[in-house]
Amino acid sequence: MVTRPEIDAVVVSTPTKFHLDVVVRALEAGKHVLCEKPLGRTVLEARRIWDAARGSRSVLKTGFNYRHMAHVREARKLLREGVLGPLYFLRCRYGHGGRPGYEKEWCTDAELSGGGVLLEQGIHVFDLVRYLLGEPSRIAARAERYFWKFPVVEDNGFCLLETENGQTAQIHISWTQWVNVFELELFGADGFLRLEGRDSHYGPQRLVWARRRADHCRPEQVTVDFPAPDDSWDLEWEEFRAAIEQGREPMGNASDGLRAQQLVEAAYQSAWQRTWIDVPAFAPQEQEALR
């Protein structure tokens, strides 16, 4: 398929095991690629994809559609305007309760997916930490199997990340969250932002902006509701198309995908060693690709 001349772009949404082969073949054939997250099952697979993208003239976009969600877009705008002042920390709860037969689905099979809830869903949150708070420098994590009897992968992940500027991110990703939840909060010197909901069973998207009062009484709050349906998939596609037409790196590029994968792998390493793990710094060529 990827060698057919009438095809300009390829969307890769297979089980993660097959991302590497399909993405590399598509890039080598000169096709632009939108690859669902994660890029690979491991950092090694993600780096091979990153190498292929760097050696190609084609655009490769990682499927981080959460960056395009309405409340995330608004939060990013407010943060760039400095409404919270210096940022201190981020908190996130994200999860669902699975469904009957969940232990038989491909995303809970380590051979096909590469990991459990930290990789499958947590990678979105790790990307948002970088996008909204700052670049993580070290991580401490726990990966647990509480309810689902998966042979290998975890159904809960607990993480603390420390950024290069000393900020903290506190994350809980769960497949035993019996009522679906997505909630992300950012706190700074002058107030906080709370993002709620996602779509469907997670509830509608909402952003609460609270400004700290000088007398420390209850903050003044502004609530913005974003009606369904979620348009993040459409906007992700538009960003992919625009990057192709403009000959530029897309938001959520190959380097973003690789970096998020490094954070997930550091979390697994921390959970295994029961200690803090330093996250490898970006190499100069990786930093250049992010600009």
mmCIF file of C-alpha atoms in Angstrom:
data_model
loop_
_atom_site.group_PDB
_atom_site.id
_atom_site.type_symbol
_atom_site.label_atom_id
_atom_site.label_comp_id
_atom_site.label_asym_id
_atom_site.label_seq_id
_atom_site.Cartn_x
_atom_site.Cartn_y
_atom_site.Cartn_z
ATOM 1 C CA MET A 1 0.000 0.000 0.000
ATOM 2 C CA VAL A 2 2.634 2.543 0.988
ATOM 3 C CA THR A 3 4.383 2.256 -2.380
ATOM 4 C CA ARG A 4 1.316 3.336 -4.350
ATOM 5 C CA PRO A 5 2.050 6.714 -5.985
ATOM 6 C CA GLU A 6 -1.464 8.131 -5.473
ATOM 7 C CA ILE A 7 -1.089 7.869 -1.667
ATOM 8 C CA ASP A 8 0.400 10.958 0.010
ATOM 9 C CA ALA A 9 -0.062 10.197 3.701
ATOM 10 C CA VAL A 10 -0.514 7.182 5.951
ATOM 11 C CA VAL A 11 -2.285 6.950 9.312
ATOM 12 C CA VAL A 12 -0.835 4.179 11.492
ATOM 13 C CA SER A 13 -3.313 2.980 14.119
ATOM 14 C CA THR A 14 -2.361 -0.690 14.394
ATOM 15 C CA PRO A 15 -1.446 -2.384 17.671
ATOM 16 C CA THR A 16 1.840 -0.845 18.817
ATOM 17 C CA LYS A 17 3.929 -3.909 17.914
ATOM 18 C CA PHE A 18 3.511 -3.079 14.215
ATOM 19 C CA HIS A 19 4.178 0.687 14.340
ATOM 20 C CA LEU A 20 7.903 0.428 13.691
ATOM 21 C CA ASP A 21 7.685 -1.607 10.511
ATOM 22 C CA VAL A 22 4.761 0.286 8.982
ATOM 23 C CA VAL A 23 6.033 3.787 9.853
ATOM 24 C CA VAL A 24 9.576 3.153 8.595
ATOM 25 C CA ARG A 25 8.328 1.599 5.357
ATOM 26 C CA ALA A 26 5.970 4.521 4.786
ATOM 27 C CA LEU A 27 8.683 7.128 5.438
ATOM 28 C CA GLU A 28 11.114 5.309 3.159
ATOM 29 C CA ALA A 29 8.439 5.408 0.457
ATOM 30 C CA GLY A 30 8.194 9.198 0.853
ATOM 31 C CA LYS A 31 4.820 9.242 2.595
ATOM 32 C CA HIS A 32 3.840 11.597 5.395
ATOM 33 C CA VAL A 33 2.844 9.697 8.541
ATOM 34 C CA LEU A 34 0.472 10.300 11.435
ATOM 35 C CA CYS A 35 1.305 7.560 13.949
ATOM 36 C CA GLU A 36 -0.870 6.917 16.969
ATOM 37 C CA LYS A 37 0.826 7.080 20.332
ATOM 38 C CA PRO A 38 3.022 5.488 21.521
ATOM 39 C CA LEU A 39 5.507 5.454 18.657
ATOM 40 C CA GLY A 40 6.753 2.036 19.767
ATOM 41 C CA ARG A 41 6.731 -0.510 22.538
ATOM 42 C CA THR A 42 10.139 0.660 23.778
ATOM 43 C CA VAL A 43 12.473 3.619 23.537
ATOM 44 C CA LEU A 44 14.585 1.590 21.101
ATOM 45 C CA GLU A 45 11.641 1.208 18.721
ATOM 46 C CA ALA A 46 10.682 4.867 19.121
ATOM 47 C CA ARG A 47 14.258 5.969 18.403
ATOM 48 C CA ARG A 48 14.376 3.872 15.220
ATOM 49 C CA ILE A 49 11.216 5.669 14.090
ATOM 50 C CA TRP A 50 12.745 9.009 15.105
ATOM 51 C CA ASP A 51 15.891 8.178 13.089
ATOM 52 C CA ALA A 52 13.765 7.292 10.055
ATOM 53 C CA ALA A 53 11.833 10.562 10.351
ATOM 54 C CA ARG A 54 15.023 12.588 10.700
ATOM 55 C CA GLY A 55 16.428 10.938 7.580
ATOM 56 C CA SER A 56 13.262 11.633 5.594
ATOM 57 C CA ARG A 57 11.801 14.709 3.956
ATOM 58 C CA SER A 58 8.349 13.589 5.043
ATOM 59 C CA VAL A 59 6.366 14.833 8.049
ATOM 60 C CA LEU A 60 5.886 12.473 10.978
ATOM 61 C CA LYS A 61 3.331 13.425 13.633
ATOM 62 C CA THR A 62 2.773 11.542 16.891
ATOM 63 C CA GLY A 63 -0.908 11.105 17.794
ATOM 64 C CA PHE A 64 -1.056 13.310 20.883
ATOM 65 C CA ASN A 65 -4.599 14.539 20.286
ATOM 66 C CA TYR A 66 -4.936 15.673 23.909
ATOM 67 C CA ARG A 67 -2.901 18.756 23.011
ATOM 68 C CA HIS A 68 -5.786 19.708 20.721
ATOM 69 C CA MET A 69 -8.598 19.295 23.272
ATOM 70 C CA ALA A 70 -10.495 22.524 23.879
ATOM 71 C CA HIS A 71 -9.683 22.874 27.593
ATOM 72 C CA VAL A 72 -6.004 22.064 26.978
ATOM 73 C CA ARG A 73 -5.846 24.662 24.203
ATOM 74 C CA GLU A 74 -7.381 27.271 26.506
ATOM 75 C CA ALA A 75 -5.074 26.320 29.380
ATOM 76 C CA ARG A 76 -2.030 26.616 27.131
ATOM 77 C CA LYS A 77 -3.190 30.069 26.003
ATOM 78 C CA LEU A 78 -3.721 31.272 29.579
ATOM 79 C CA LEU A 79 -0.367 29.905 30.712
ATOM 80 C CA ARG A 80 1.418 31.687 27.878
ATOM 81 C CA GLU A 81 -0.311 34.877 29.016
ATOM 82 C CA GLY A 82 1.164 34.288 32.498
ATOM 83 C CA VAL A 83 -2.148 34.317 34.372
ATOM 84 C CA LEU A 84 -0.871 31.905 37.065
ATOM 85 C CA GLY A 85 2.488 33.566 37.561
ATOM 86 C CA PRO A 86 5.365 31.173 38.262
ATOM 87 C CA LEU A 87 4.132 27.568 38.031
ATOM 88 C CA TYR A 88 4.613 25.304 41.047
ATOM 89 C CA PHE A 89 3.044 21.914 40.380
ATOM 90 C CA LEU A 90 0.652 19.783 38.339
ATOM 91 C CA ARG A 91 -1.759 17.067 39.509
ATOM 92 C CA CYS A 92 -3.545 14.600 37.278
ATOM 93 C CA ARG A 93 -6.020 11.742 37.759
ATOM 94 C CA TYR A 94 -6.912 9.815 34.656
ATOM 95 C CA GLY A 95 -8.516 6.431 34.217
ATOM 96 C CA HIS A 96 -11.415 4.114 33.575
ATOM 97 C CA GLY A 97 -12.579 0.746 34.874
ATOM 98 C CA GLY A 98 -12.031 -1.460 31.834
ATOM 99 C CA ARG A 99 -14.787 -3.712 30.526
ATOM 100 C CA PRO A 100 -15.654 -7.410 30.529
ATOM 101 C CA GLY A 101 -12.865 -9.364 28.824
ATOM 102 C CA TYR A 102 -10.398 -6.488 29.111
ATOM 103 C CA GLU A 103 -7.616 -8.943 29.944
ATOM 104 C CA LYS A 104 -8.029 -10.421 26.436
ATOM 105 C CA GLU A 105 -7.708 -7.140 24.521
ATOM 106 C CA TRP A 106 -4.535 -6.324 22.595
ATOM 107 C CA CYS A 107 -3.752 -3.199 24.629
ATOM 108 C CA THR A 108 -3.281 -5.331 27.765
ATOM 109 C CA ASP A 109 -1.029 -7.851 25.990
ATOM 110 C CA ALA A 110 2.614 -6.876 26.586
ATOM 111 C CA GLU A 111 3.742 -8.479 23.309
ATOM 112 C CA LEU A 112 1.349 -6.325 21.294
ATOM 113 C CA SER A 113 1.242 -3.132 23.365
ATOM 114 C CA GLY A 114 4.617 -2.974 25.120
ATOM 115 C CA GLY A 115 3.147 -2.010 28.494
ATOM 116 C CA GLY A 116 0.073 -1.376 30.598
ATOM 117 C CA VAL A 117 -1.808 1.699 31.698
ATOM 118 C CA LEU A 118 1.344 3.833 32.068
ATOM 119 C CA LEU A 119 2.199 3.366 28.398
ATOM 120 C CA GLU A 120 -1.277 3.099 26.904
ATOM 121 C CA GLN A 121 -2.848 6.106 28.674
ATOM 122 C CA GLY A 122 -0.095 7.603 30.797
ATOM 123 C CA ILE A 123 1.937 8.659 27.769
ATOM 124 C CA HIS A 124 -0.725 11.308 27.037
ATOM 125 C CA VAL A 125 -0.255 12.767 30.521
ATOM 126 C CA PHE A 126 3.538 12.687 30.322
ATOM 127 C CA ASP A 127 3.269 14.646 27.092
ATOM 128 C CA LEU A 128 0.939 17.171 28.747
ATOM 129 C CA VAL A 129 3.385 17.616 31.634
ATOM 130 C CA ARG A 130 6.009 18.686 29.129
ATOM 131 C CA TYR A 131 3.525 20.795 27.160
ATOM 132 C CA LEU A 132 1.992 22.654 30.114
ATOM 133 C CA LEU A 133 4.473 22.549 33.012
ATOM 134 C CA GLY A 134 8.072 21.919 31.980
ATOM 135 C CA GLU A 135 10.693 19.391 30.965
ATOM 136 C CA PRO A 136 10.986 16.515 33.512
ATOM 137 C CA SER A 137 14.447 15.681 34.804
ATOM 138 C CA ARG A 138 13.719 12.736 37.119
ATOM 139 C CA ILE A 139 10.880 10.442 38.080
ATOM 140 C CA ALA A 140 9.729 8.095 40.842
ATOM 141 C CA ALA A 141 6.967 5.599 40.044
ATOM 142 C CA ARG A 142 5.023 2.550 41.171
ATOM 143 C CA ALA A 143 3.360 0.126 38.750
ATOM 144 C CA GLU A 144 0.782 -2.200 40.298
ATOM 145 C CA ARG A 145 -1.633 -4.982 39.305
ATOM 146 C CA TYR A 146 -4.576 -4.683 41.660
ATOM 147 C CA PHE A 147 -7.666 -6.063 39.954
ATOM 148 C CA TRP A 148 -7.028 -7.201 36.400
ATOM 149 C CA LYS A 149 -5.134 -10.475 36.227
ATOM 150 C CA PHE A 150 -2.827 -9.465 33.408
ATOM 151 C CA PRO A 151 0.233 -11.740 33.174
ATOM 152 C CA VAL A 152 2.663 -8.832 32.807
ATOM 153 C CA VAL A 153 1.254 -5.319 32.491
ATOM 154 C CA GLU A 154 0.059 -2.995 35.258
ATOM 155 C CA ASP A 155 -3.451 -1.671 35.837
ATOM 156 C CA ASN A 156 -2.353 1.294 37.993
ATOM 157 C CA GLY A 157 0.574 3.683 37.786
ATOM 158 C CA PHE A 158 1.607 6.283 40.365
ATOM 159 C CA CYS A 159 4.264 8.848 39.417
ATOM 160 C CA LEU A 160 6.098 11.860 40.757
ATOM 161 C CA LEU A 161 8.034 13.879 38.208
ATOM 162 C CA GLU A 162 10.424 16.709 38.941
ATOM 163 C CA THR A 163 11.112 19.253 36.212
ATOM 164 C CA GLU A 164 14.375 20.943 35.378
ATOM 165 C CA ASN A 165 13.051 24.041 37.216
ATOM 166 C CA GLY A 166 12.143 22.150 40.393
ATOM 167 C CA GLN A 167 8.407 21.913 39.728
ATOM 168 C CA THR A 168 6.514 18.735 40.621
ATOM 169 C CA ALA A 169 3.949 16.679 38.708
ATOM 170 C CA GLN A 170 1.827 14.147 40.605
ATOM 171 C CA ILE A 171 0.099 11.576 38.378
ATOM 172 C CA HIS A 172 -2.215 8.605 38.905
ATOM 173 C CA ILE A 173 -3.235 6.560 35.855
ATOM 174 C CA SER A 174 -5.704 3.747 36.470
ATOM 175 C CA TRP A 175 -7.688 0.923 34.907
ATOM 176 C CA THR A 176 -9.516 0.464 38.226
ATOM 177 C CA GLN A 177 -11.100 3.931 38.184
ATOM 178 C CA TRP A 178 -14.652 2.546 38.180
ATOM 179 C CA VAL A 179 -16.136 5.893 37.185
ATOM 180 C CA ASN A 180 -14.188 7.406 34.270
ATOM 181 C CA VAL A 181 -12.218 10.497 35.179
ATOM 182 C CA PHE A 182 -9.869 12.963 33.542
ATOM 183 C CA GLU A 183 -8.815 15.809 35.802
ATOM 184 C CA LEU A 184 -5.653 17.884 35.480
ATOM 185 C CA GLU A 185 -4.749 20.833 37.712
ATOM 186 C CA LEU A 186 -1.972 23.403 37.479
ATOM 187 C CA PHE A 187 -1.063 25.628 40.430
ATOM 188 C CA GLY A 188 0.999 28.797 40.380
ATOM 189 C CA ALA A 189 1.700 31.806 42.548
ATOM 190 C CA ASP A 190 -1.397 33.660 41.341
ATOM 191 C CA GLY A 191 -4.000 30.925 41.071
ATOM 192 C CA PHE A 192 -4.836 27.600 39.477
ATOM 193 C CA LEU A 193 -6.368 25.968 36.427
ATOM 194 C CA ARG A 194 -8.481 22.818 36.613
ATOM 195 C CA LEU A 195 -9.270 20.834 33.482
ATOM 196 C CA GLU A 196 -12.122 18.329 33.736
ATOM 197 C CA GLY A 197 -13.666 15.821 31.379
ATOM 198 C CA ARG A 198 -12.629 14.532 28.005
ATOM 199 C CA ASP A 199 -15.565 13.188 26.024
ATOM 200 C CA SER A 200 -18.247 10.504 26.191
ATOM 201 C CA HIS A 201 -18.054 8.618 29.533
ATOM 202 C CA TYR A 202 -15.518 11.099 30.919
ATOM 203 C CA GLY A 203 -18.004 13.946 30.752
ATOM 204 C CA PRO A 204 -17.831 17.235 28.836
ATOM 205 C CA GLN A 205 -14.704 19.330 28.815
ATOM 206 C CA ARG A 206 -14.549 22.168 31.331
ATOM 207 C CA LEU A 207 -11.868 24.602 32.462
ATOM 208 C CA VAL A 208 -11.920 26.406 35.809
ATOM 209 C CA TRP A 209 -9.595 29.378 36.248
ATOM 210 C CA ALA A 210 -9.211 30.582 39.831
ATOM 211 C CA ARG A 211 -7.305 33.736 40.750
ATOM 212 C CA ARG A 212 -5.809 33.949 44.213
ATOM 213 C CA ARG A 213 -6.998 36.936 46.258
ATOM 214 C CA ALA A 214 -4.522 39.081 48.128
ATOM 215 C CA ASP A 215 -6.357 38.359 51.404
ATOM 216 C CA HIS A 216 -6.325 34.588 50.680
ATOM 217 C CA CYS A 217 -10.106 34.357 50.821
ATOM 218 C CA ARG A 218 -11.904 32.002 48.441
ATOM 219 C CA PRO A 219 -10.473 32.651 44.956
ATOM 220 C CA GLU A 220 -12.435 34.319 42.228
ATOM 221 C CA GLN A 221 -13.323 31.609 39.676
ATOM 222 C CA VAL A 222 -14.193 31.644 36.000
ATOM 223 C CA THR A 223 -15.663 28.455 34.499
ATOM 224 C CA VAL A 224 -15.636 27.758 30.778
ATOM 225 C CA ASP A 225 -17.620 24.815 29.384
ATOM 226 C CA PHE A 226 -16.785 23.350 25.991
ATOM 227 C CA PRO A 227 -19.772 21.606 24.407
ATOM 228 C CA ALA A 228 -19.516 18.172 22.814
ATOM 229 C CA PRO A 229 -18.459 16.741 20.508
ATOM 230 C CA ASP A 230 -14.724 16.747 21.131
ATOM 231 C CA ASP A 231 -12.990 18.197 18.053
ATOM 232 C CA SER A 232 -9.414 17.234 18.979
ATOM 233 C CA TRP A 233 -9.186 14.533 16.297
ATOM 234 C CA ASP A 234 -10.227 17.009 13.585
ATOM 235 C CA LEU A 235 -7.749 19.613 14.818
ATOM 236 C CA GLU A 236 -4.981 17.024 15.031
ATOM 237 C CA TRP A 237 -5.589 16.143 11.388
ATOM 238 C CA GLU A 238 -5.622 19.840 10.424
ATOM 239 C CA GLU A 239 -2.282 20.347 12.181
ATOM 240 C CA PHE A 240 -0.846 17.339 10.340
ATOM 241 C CA ARG A 241 -2.095 18.656 6.987
ATOM 242 C CA ALA A 242 -0.858 22.202 7.692
ATOM 243 C CA ALA A 243 2.613 20.937 8.632
ATOM 244 C CA ILE A 244 2.783 19.052 5.309
ATOM 245 C CA GLU A 245 1.664 22.073 3.286
ATOM 246 C CA GLN A 246 3.987 24.467 5.119
ATOM 247 C CA GLY A 247 6.986 22.122 5.181
ATOM 248 C CA ARG A 248 7.454 22.360 8.956
ATOM 249 C CA GLU A 249 7.557 20.178 12.058
ATOM 250 C CA PRO A 250 4.075 19.487 13.425
ATOM 251 C CA MET A 251 3.031 20.023 17.019
ATOM 252 C CA GLY A 252 3.522 16.582 18.538
ATOM 253 C CA ASN A 253 6.418 15.624 16.282
ATOM 254 C CA ALA A 254 8.729 12.617 16.317
ATOM 255 C CA SER A 255 10.883 14.153 19.067
ATOM 256 C CA ASP A 256 7.828 14.700 21.268
ATOM 257 C CA GLY A 257 6.885 11.065 20.738
ATOM 258 C CA LEU A 258 10.395 9.873 21.580
ATOM 259 C CA ARG A 259 10.612 12.063 24.683
ATOM 260 C CA ALA A 260 7.281 10.833 26.052
ATOM 261 C CA GLN A 261 8.460 7.273 25.467
ATOM 262 C CA GLN A 262 11.640 8.003 27.439
ATOM 263 C CA LEU A 263 9.530 9.217 30.361
ATOM 264 C CA VAL A 264 7.372 6.084 30.330
ATOM 265 C CA GLU A 265 10.421 3.844 30.221
ATOM 266 C CA ALA A 266 12.008 5.788 33.090
ATOM 267 C CA ALA A 267 8.783 5.262 35.067
ATOM 268 C CA TYR A 268 8.955 1.509 34.499
ATOM 269 C CA GLN A 269 12.617 1.486 35.492
ATOM 270 C CA SER A 270 11.798 3.415 38.662
ATOM 271 C CA ALA A 271 8.955 1.050 39.541
ATOM 272 C CA TRP A 272 11.256 -1.933 39.095
ATOM 273 C CA GLN A 273 14.184 -0.454 41.050
ATOM 274 C CA ARG A 274 12.015 1.321 43.656
ATOM 275 C CA THR A 275 14.043 4.510 43.389
ATOM 276 C CA TRP A 276 14.212 7.878 41.651
ATOM 277 C CA ILE A 277 15.421 7.681 38.049
ATOM 278 C CA ASP A 278 17.121 10.525 36.209
ATOM 279 C CA VAL A 279 15.608 11.079 32.778
ATOM 280 C CA PRO A 280 18.288 11.215 30.053
ATOM 281 C CA ALA A 281 18.794 14.693 28.673
ATOM 282 C CA PHE A 282 17.932 15.328 25.054
ATOM 283 C CA ALA A 283 20.828 15.089 22.640
ATOM 284 C CA PRO A 284 21.506 18.340 20.691
ATOM 285 C CA GLN A 285 19.927 16.982 17.490
ATOM 286 C CA GLU A 286 16.778 16.015 19.420
ATOM 287 C CA GLN A 287 16.546 19.485 20.926
ATOM 288 C CA GLU A 288 16.925 21.003 17.486
ATOM 289 C CA ALA A 289 14.040 18.930 16.167
ATOM 290 C CA LEU A 290 11.777 20.290 18.923
ATOM 291 C CA ARG A 291 12.247 23.936 17.985
#
